[in-house]
Short mmCIF file of C-alpha atoms in Angstrom, two decimals:
data_model
loop_
_atom_site.label_atom_id
_atom_site.label_comp_id
_atom_site.label_asym_id
_atom_site.label_seq_id
_atom_site.Cartn_x
_atom_site.Cartn_y
_atom_site.Cartn_z
CA MET S 1 -10.27 15.21 5.94
CA LYS S 2 -11.57 15.95 9.55
CA ILE S 3 -12.04 12.53 11.27
CA LEU S 4 -13.53 11.68 14.52
CA ILE S 5 -12.38 8.41 16.28
CA THR S 6 -14.54 7.34 19.22
CA GLY S 7 -12.53 5.09 21.59
CA GLY S 8 -9.37 6.39 19.82
CA ALA S 9 -7.12 5.80 22.75
CA GLY S 10 -7.89 1.97 22.67
CA TYR S 11 -6.13 -1.00 21.15
CA ILE S 12 -7.15 -0.12 17.55
CA GLY S 13 -7.43 3.67 17.86
CA SER S 14 -3.91 4.18 19.35
CA SER S 15 -2.52 2.60 16.18
CA LEU S 16 -4.88 4.24 13.84
CA VAL S 17 -4.37 7.89 15.00
CA PRO S 18 -0.74 8.22 14.03
CA GLU S 19 -1.53 6.56 10.63
CA LEU S 20 -4.23 9.20 9.95
CA LEU S 21 -2.03 12.13 11.06
CA ASN S 22 0.84 10.93 8.96
CA ASN S 23 -1.42 10.98 5.99
CA GLY S 24 -2.41 14.59 6.56
CA HIS S 25 -5.86 14.12 8.23
CA GLN S 26 -7.19 16.31 11.15
CA VAL S 27 -7.97 13.83 13.91
CA ARG S 28 -10.29 14.37 16.91
CA VAL S 29 -10.54 11.63 19.44
CA LEU S 30 -13.45 11.03 21.87
CA ASP S 31 -12.44 8.67 24.76
CA ASN S 32 -13.41 8.28 28.33
CA LEU S 33 -9.91 6.79 29.21
CA LEU S 34 -11.62 4.11 31.20
CA PHE S 35 -8.37 2.20 31.87
CA GLY S 36 -6.31 5.35 32.56
CA GLN S 37 -4.40 4.67 29.24
CA THR S 38 -1.90 7.37 27.87
CA PRO S 39 -0.83 6.04 24.39
CA LEU S 40 -1.85 9.33 22.67
CA LEU S 41 0.34 11.70 24.76
CA PRO S 42 2.83 12.08 21.82
CA TYR S 43 0.31 13.62 19.54
CA PHE S 44 -1.05 16.50 21.68
CA ILE S 45 1.81 18.58 20.20
CA ASP S 46 0.35 18.09 16.68
CA GLU S 47 -1.93 20.97 15.59
CA ASN S 48 -4.01 18.50 13.66
CA PHE S 49 -4.80 16.42 16.74
CA GLU S 50 -7.64 17.21 19.26
CA PHE S 51 -8.69 15.16 22.25
CA ILE S 52 -11.96 15.25 24.08
CA LYS S 53 -12.34 13.38 27.27
CA GLY S 54 -15.91 12.20 27.31
CA ASP S 55 -18.35 9.28 27.00
CA ILE S 56 -20.47 8.23 24.11
CA ARG S 57 -23.42 7.83 26.55
CA ASN S 58 -23.47 11.50 27.01
CA VAL S 59 -25.64 13.03 24.18
CA GLU S 60 -24.31 16.55 24.36
CA MET S 61 -20.75 15.40 24.53
CA VAL S 62 -21.37 13.32 21.35
CA LYS S 63 -22.98 16.22 19.45
CA LYS S 64 -19.95 18.30 20.37
CA ALA S 65 -17.47 15.67 19.10
CA VAL S 66 -19.35 14.87 15.74
CA GLU S 67 -19.79 18.62 14.83
CA GLY S 68 -17.74 19.66 11.90
CA MET S 69 -16.37 16.13 11.11
CA ASP S 70 -16.32 14.73 7.64
CA VAL S 71 -15.78 11.09 8.74
CA ILE S 72 -16.72 9.15 12.00
CA ILE S 73 -14.76 5.95 12.81
CA HIS S 74 -16.75 4.47 15.68
CA LEU S 75 -14.49 2.11 17.70
CA ALA S 76 -15.77 2.84 21.44
CA ALA S 77 -17.40 -0.37 22.86
CA ILE S 78 -17.37 -2.88 25.73
CA VAL S 79 -15.43 -5.55 23.73
CA GLY S 80 -15.76 -9.32 24.07
CA ALA S 81 -18.44 -11.62 25.41
CA PRO S 82 -16.73 -12.03 28.97
CA ALA S 83 -16.48 -8.25 29.54
CA CYS S 84 -20.14 -7.73 28.37
CA LYS S 85 -21.45 -10.54 30.58
CA LYS S 86 -20.02 -8.93 33.65
CA ASP S 87 -22.26 -5.85 33.17
CA PRO S 88 -25.13 -6.23 30.77
CA LYS S 89 -26.60 -2.87 31.58
CA LEU S 90 -23.32 -1.05 30.79
CA THR S 91 -23.04 -3.13 27.68
CA GLU S 92 -26.47 -2.14 26.40
CA GLU S 93 -25.82 1.58 27.25
CA VAL S 94 -22.41 1.59 25.51
CA ASN S 95 -22.57 -0.76 22.64
CA TYR S 96 -26.09 -0.04 21.50
CA GLN S 97 -27.29 3.25 22.95
CA GLY S 98 -24.02 5.00 22.62
CA THR S 99 -23.90 4.05 18.98
CA VAL S 100 -27.37 5.30 18.52
CA ASN S 101 -26.24 8.60 20.13
CA ILE S 102 -23.50 8.98 17.52
CA ASN S 103 -25.83 7.88 14.58
CA GLU S 104 -28.45 10.41 15.56
CA ALA S 105 -25.90 13.14 15.92
CA ARG S 106 -24.32 12.65 12.67
CA ASP S 107 -25.66 14.21 9.44
CA VAL S 108 -26.27 11.71 6.67
CA SER S 109 -23.58 13.53 4.51
CA GLN S 110 -20.90 12.66 7.16
CA LYS S 111 -19.20 9.13 6.30
CA MET S 112 -19.40 6.51 9.00
CA PHE S 113 -17.26 3.51 9.69
CA TYR S 114 -18.55 0.88 12.21
CA ALA S 115 -16.31 -1.51 14.01
CA SER S 116 -18.51 -4.55 14.09
CA THR S 117 -17.41 -8.10 14.89
CA GLY S 118 -17.50 -11.71 13.63
CA SER S 119 -19.33 -12.44 16.99
CA VAL S 120 -22.61 -11.24 15.31
CA TYR S 121 -22.82 -14.47 13.38
CA GLY S 122 -23.18 -16.87 16.14
CA LYS S 123 -22.75 -20.49 15.48
CA VAL S 124 -21.76 -21.22 11.68
CA GLU S 125 -21.71 -24.79 10.31
CA ASN S 126 -19.90 -23.96 7.06
CA ILE S 127 -17.87 -21.12 5.57
CA CYS S 128 -18.84 -17.86 7.05
CA THR S 129 -19.79 -15.14 4.53
CA GLU S 130 -21.61 -11.77 4.80
CA ASP S 131 -24.74 -13.31 3.18
CA LEU S 132 -25.44 -15.39 6.36
CA THR S 133 -28.27 -14.24 8.62
CA PRO S 134 -26.48 -13.22 11.77
CA LYS S 135 -27.79 -15.07 14.97
CA PRO S 136 -25.66 -13.78 17.85
CA LEU S 137 -25.40 -15.85 20.89
CA SER S 138 -23.89 -13.38 23.44
CA SER S 139 -24.90 -9.83 24.62
CA TYR S 140 -21.71 -8.63 22.94
CA GLY S 141 -22.76 -10.07 19.59
CA GLU S 142 -26.32 -9.07 20.01
CA THR S 143 -25.69 -5.32 21.00
CA LYS S 144 -23.05 -4.89 18.28
CA LEU S 145 -25.49 -6.26 15.59
CA ARG S 146 -28.34 -4.01 16.60
CA ALA S 147 -25.86 -1.08 16.52
CA GLU S 148 -24.65 -2.06 13.21
CA GLN S 149 -28.16 -2.37 11.83
CA ALA S 150 -29.06 1.15 13.08
CA ILE S 151 -25.99 2.67 11.39
CA MET S 152 -26.44 0.83 8.04
CA ALA S 153 -30.07 1.91 7.98
CA LYS S 154 -29.15 5.56 8.04
CA GLY S 155 -26.81 5.07 5.14
CA ASN S 156 -23.40 6.48 4.01
CA ALA S 157 -21.75 3.94 6.13
CA ILE S 158 -19.38 0.85 6.01
CA ALA S 159 -19.43 -1.81 8.66
CA TYR S 160 -16.35 -3.99 9.15
CA ARG S 161 -16.91 -7.36 10.83
CA PHE S 162 -13.38 -7.94 12.13
CA ALA S 163 -11.78 -11.33 12.91
CA THR S 164 -10.09 -11.61 16.11
CA ALA S 165 -7.40 -9.01 16.45
CA PHE S 166 -3.87 -9.65 17.60
CA GLY S 167 -0.42 -7.99 17.64
CA LEU S 168 1.22 -5.20 19.38
CA SER S 169 -0.27 -1.80 19.89
CA PRO S 170 0.48 1.22 22.10
CA ARG S 171 -2.63 0.35 24.08
CA LEU S 172 -1.69 -3.26 24.77
CA ARG S 173 -4.15 -6.07 25.08
CA LEU S 174 -3.18 -9.44 26.58
CA ASP S 175 -6.62 -10.88 26.58
CA LEU S 176 -6.53 -11.57 22.82
CA LEU S 177 -6.02 -15.31 22.09
CA PRO S 178 -2.51 -15.06 20.24
CA ASN S 179 -1.32 -12.33 22.58
CA ASP S 180 -2.34 -14.37 25.64
CA PHE S 181 -0.54 -17.59 24.29
CA VAL S 182 2.65 -15.80 23.84
CA TRP S 183 2.41 -13.99 27.04
CA ASN S 184 1.93 -17.17 29.08
CA ALA S 185 4.66 -18.92 27.03
CA LEU S 186 7.13 -16.13 27.88
CA LYS S 187 6.22 -15.22 31.46
CA ASN S 188 4.83 -18.47 32.93
CA ARG S 189 6.49 -21.02 30.70
CA TYR S 190 3.34 -22.91 30.88
CA LEU S 191 0.17 -22.84 28.71
CA VAL S 192 -3.21 -24.66 29.02
CA VAL S 193 -5.18 -24.91 25.80
CA TYR S 194 -8.73 -25.95 25.91
CA ASP S 195 -10.64 -27.40 22.85
CA LYS S 196 -7.53 -27.39 20.76
CA HIS S 197 -9.32 -28.12 17.56
CA PHE S 198 -11.60 -24.98 17.69
CA LYS S 199 -10.92 -22.86 14.72
CA ARG S 200 -10.90 -19.04 14.73
CA THR S 201 -9.78 -16.43 12.18
CA PHE S 202 -7.45 -13.53 13.00
CA VAL S 203 -6.30 -10.18 11.74
CA HIS S 204 -3.34 -8.18 12.82
CA VAL S 205 -4.13 -4.87 14.50
CA ARG S 206 -1.96 -3.05 11.65
CA ASP S 207 -4.07 -4.63 9.03
CA ILE S 208 -7.34 -3.29 10.83
CA VAL S 209 -5.62 0.13 10.49
CA ASN S 210 -4.86 -0.66 6.74
CA ALA S 211 -8.59 -1.49 6.38
CA TYR S 212 -9.65 1.92 7.52
CA MET S 213 -7.12 3.66 5.23
CA PHE S 214 -8.32 1.58 2.39
CA GLY S 215 -11.92 2.36 3.20
CA LEU S 216 -11.35 5.99 3.31
CA THR S 217 -9.84 5.95 -0.09
CA ASN S 218 -12.44 3.66 -1.64
CA PHE S 219 -15.40 4.79 0.31
CA GLU S 220 -17.77 5.56 -2.57
CA ALA S 221 -17.25 2.20 -4.20
CA MET S 222 -17.73 0.34 -0.73
CA LYS S 223 -20.31 2.24 1.08
CA ASN S 224 -23.59 0.89 2.48
CA GLU S 225 -22.17 -2.68 2.76
CA VAL S 226 -20.83 -5.04 5.51
CA TYR S 227 -17.54 -6.69 5.10
CA ASN S 228 -15.77 -9.38 6.91
CA VAL S 229 -12.16 -8.17 7.34
CA GLY S 230 -9.30 -10.67 7.77
CA SER S 231 -7.73 -13.32 5.55
CA GLU S 232 -8.36 -16.99 4.86
CA LYS S 233 -4.67 -17.56 5.44
CA MET S 234 -5.23 -16.62 9.11
CA ASN S 235 -7.90 -19.33 9.76
CA LYS S 236 -6.19 -21.20 12.64
CA THR S 237 -6.96 -23.79 15.35
CA LYS S 238 -5.79 -23.05 18.95
CA GLU S 239 -3.53 -26.04 18.42
CA ASP S 240 -1.94 -24.45 15.27
CA ILE S 241 -1.19 -21.34 17.26
CA ALA S 242 0.22 -23.19 20.30
CA ASN S 243 2.38 -25.31 18.01
CA MET S 244 3.76 -22.19 16.20
CA VAL S 245 4.74 -20.68 19.48
CA LEU S 246 6.22 -24.02 20.72
CA GLU S 247 8.56 -23.81 17.67
CA LYS S 248 9.97 -20.54 18.76
CA LEU S 249 9.91 -20.67 22.65
CA ASN S 250 10.63 -23.33 25.24
CA PHE S 251 7.71 -23.87 27.51
CA GLU S 252 5.16 -26.61 28.51
CA VAL S 253 1.75 -26.88 26.87
CA LEU S 254 -1.19 -28.91 28.12
CA PHE S 255 -4.03 -29.65 25.84
CA VAL S 256 -7.41 -30.20 27.54
CA ASP S 257 -10.47 -31.50 25.90
CA LYS S 258 -13.19 -29.25 27.40
CA GLY S 259 -12.97 -25.75 28.72
CA ILE S 260 -15.47 -22.92 29.36
CA PRO S 261 -17.54 -22.83 26.25
CA ASP S 262 -16.99 -19.83 24.00
CA PRO S 263 -20.35 -17.84 24.27
CA ASP S 264 -20.09 -16.82 20.64
CA GLN S 265 -19.31 -20.47 19.40
CA ARG S 266 -16.60 -19.31 17.06
CA ASP S 267 -15.40 -22.52 15.52
CA TYR S 268 -15.48 -21.96 11.69
CA GLU S 269 -13.64 -20.63 8.71
CA VAL S 270 -14.47 -17.20 7.22
CA SER S 271 -14.46 -15.87 3.71
CA TYR S 272 -12.95 -12.45 2.91
CA GLU S 273 -13.71 -12.60 -0.75
CA LYS S 274 -16.17 -9.57 -0.62
CA ILE S 275 -13.62 -6.98 0.55
CA ARG S 276 -10.85 -8.58 -1.48
CA LYS S 277 -12.90 -7.86 -4.70
CA HIS S 278 -12.45 -4.26 -3.88
CA GLY S 279 -8.77 -4.73 -3.86
CA PHE S 280 -8.02 -4.97 -0.01
CA ASP S 281 -5.91 -7.82 1.43
CA THR S 282 -4.09 -8.17 4.67
CA LYS S 283 -0.26 -7.75 4.70
CA ILE S 284 0.87 -9.19 7.95
CA SER S 285 1.18 -12.89 8.21
CA PHE S 286 0.35 -14.82 11.36
CA GLU S 287 3.97 -15.93 11.79
CA LYS S 288 5.25 -12.27 11.58
CA GLY S 289 2.66 -11.22 14.04
CA ILE S 290 3.76 -14.02 16.46
CA ASN S 291 7.53 -13.13 16.04
CA GLU S 292 6.52 -9.39 16.85
CA LEU S 293 4.71 -10.61 20.02
CA ILE S 294 7.62 -12.63 21.14
CA LEU S 295 10.08 -9.74 20.62
CA GLY S 296 7.94 -7.06 22.16
CA LEU S 297 6.49 -8.93 25.04
CA GLN S 298 9.92 -9.92 26.26
CA THR S 299 10.35 -6.24 27.20
CA VAL S 300 7.14 -5.92 29.21
CA ASN S 301 7.29 -6.73 32.94
#
C-alpha cells in the first residue's frame, strides 16, 4: 500500500516508518522538521521512501502529500497540554485546522488513521471506556477532540486514543513521564515526584507501532470506530513507577503532596477491552520498557 504519515519524523513516526517499509509498503512522510530532527536519514536510500518537507497548515502542500495515497496516518500535532498552553493560536492552527486540511484533501476512499489521545476524556471518576462522553479540560484535549470528530464524521477512518507513550525511539522524547523519571534518576541521581498516588495508563512506542500495523490488516472490521490503545496491566501510579526505577538504580527520590495540577486531570484507570476484542493486545511490559530506558539513556550525554 501507499501510505502517507504526517509528522513521520517524530517520536512515533520515526519508529513506524521502518516497520512499514520492512513490510513492503511505500511510505511518504510529510513533516516540517520543527525540531531539526534527522531520524529518517537512513531511509532516503530506499526507493519506497519519499519525504516532503512541509506543514499541514499549508493547504496546497497537504493536497500534494495526500494525492495518490491509499492510507493516511495522521500523527502531526502540537502534543501535550503544556506545549499547547504556550501557544494556543498555533495549537488551533495545527491540531484542528491542519487536521481539517488533511481531511478535506482526502477522498473518502482513502483510509485514515487519526492519532487521538486519552486527554480528550478530561476528568473521569470510574473506569475510562470509549462510551464516555469526552469532556476535555485543556486546549490540547479540546483541539484533538474536535479534529477527531471531523475525521470520524467523514468516515472510512479509525481513531486511536492512546495512553501516555514511553520508551526509546529514534526521535527521543524525555518529557514523557517514565522517560523523564529514568533520565533524572540516571543523570541527576535525584527525582521529585508530585502527587504520587495519581494513576496514569501507559503504552510503549513499539506497541503504538504494532497498533497501526494491526489496524492496517484489520481495517474493514475496525473502521469508523474510536479505540483506547494500551493495556490494563500498564495502569500505574507515579509512585509505582518511581519505585520500579528505585529497584534498578541508586538515586534519591522525594515524594511531594502537591505539584502543578495536571490540566487534563488524568488520574484514572482505562479499559482496552474494545480493541482487544478485535485481537490486539500490547506486547511490551512496563518493566521491559523501563529496562530499555535505563540501558539506552545511559549512552545519551
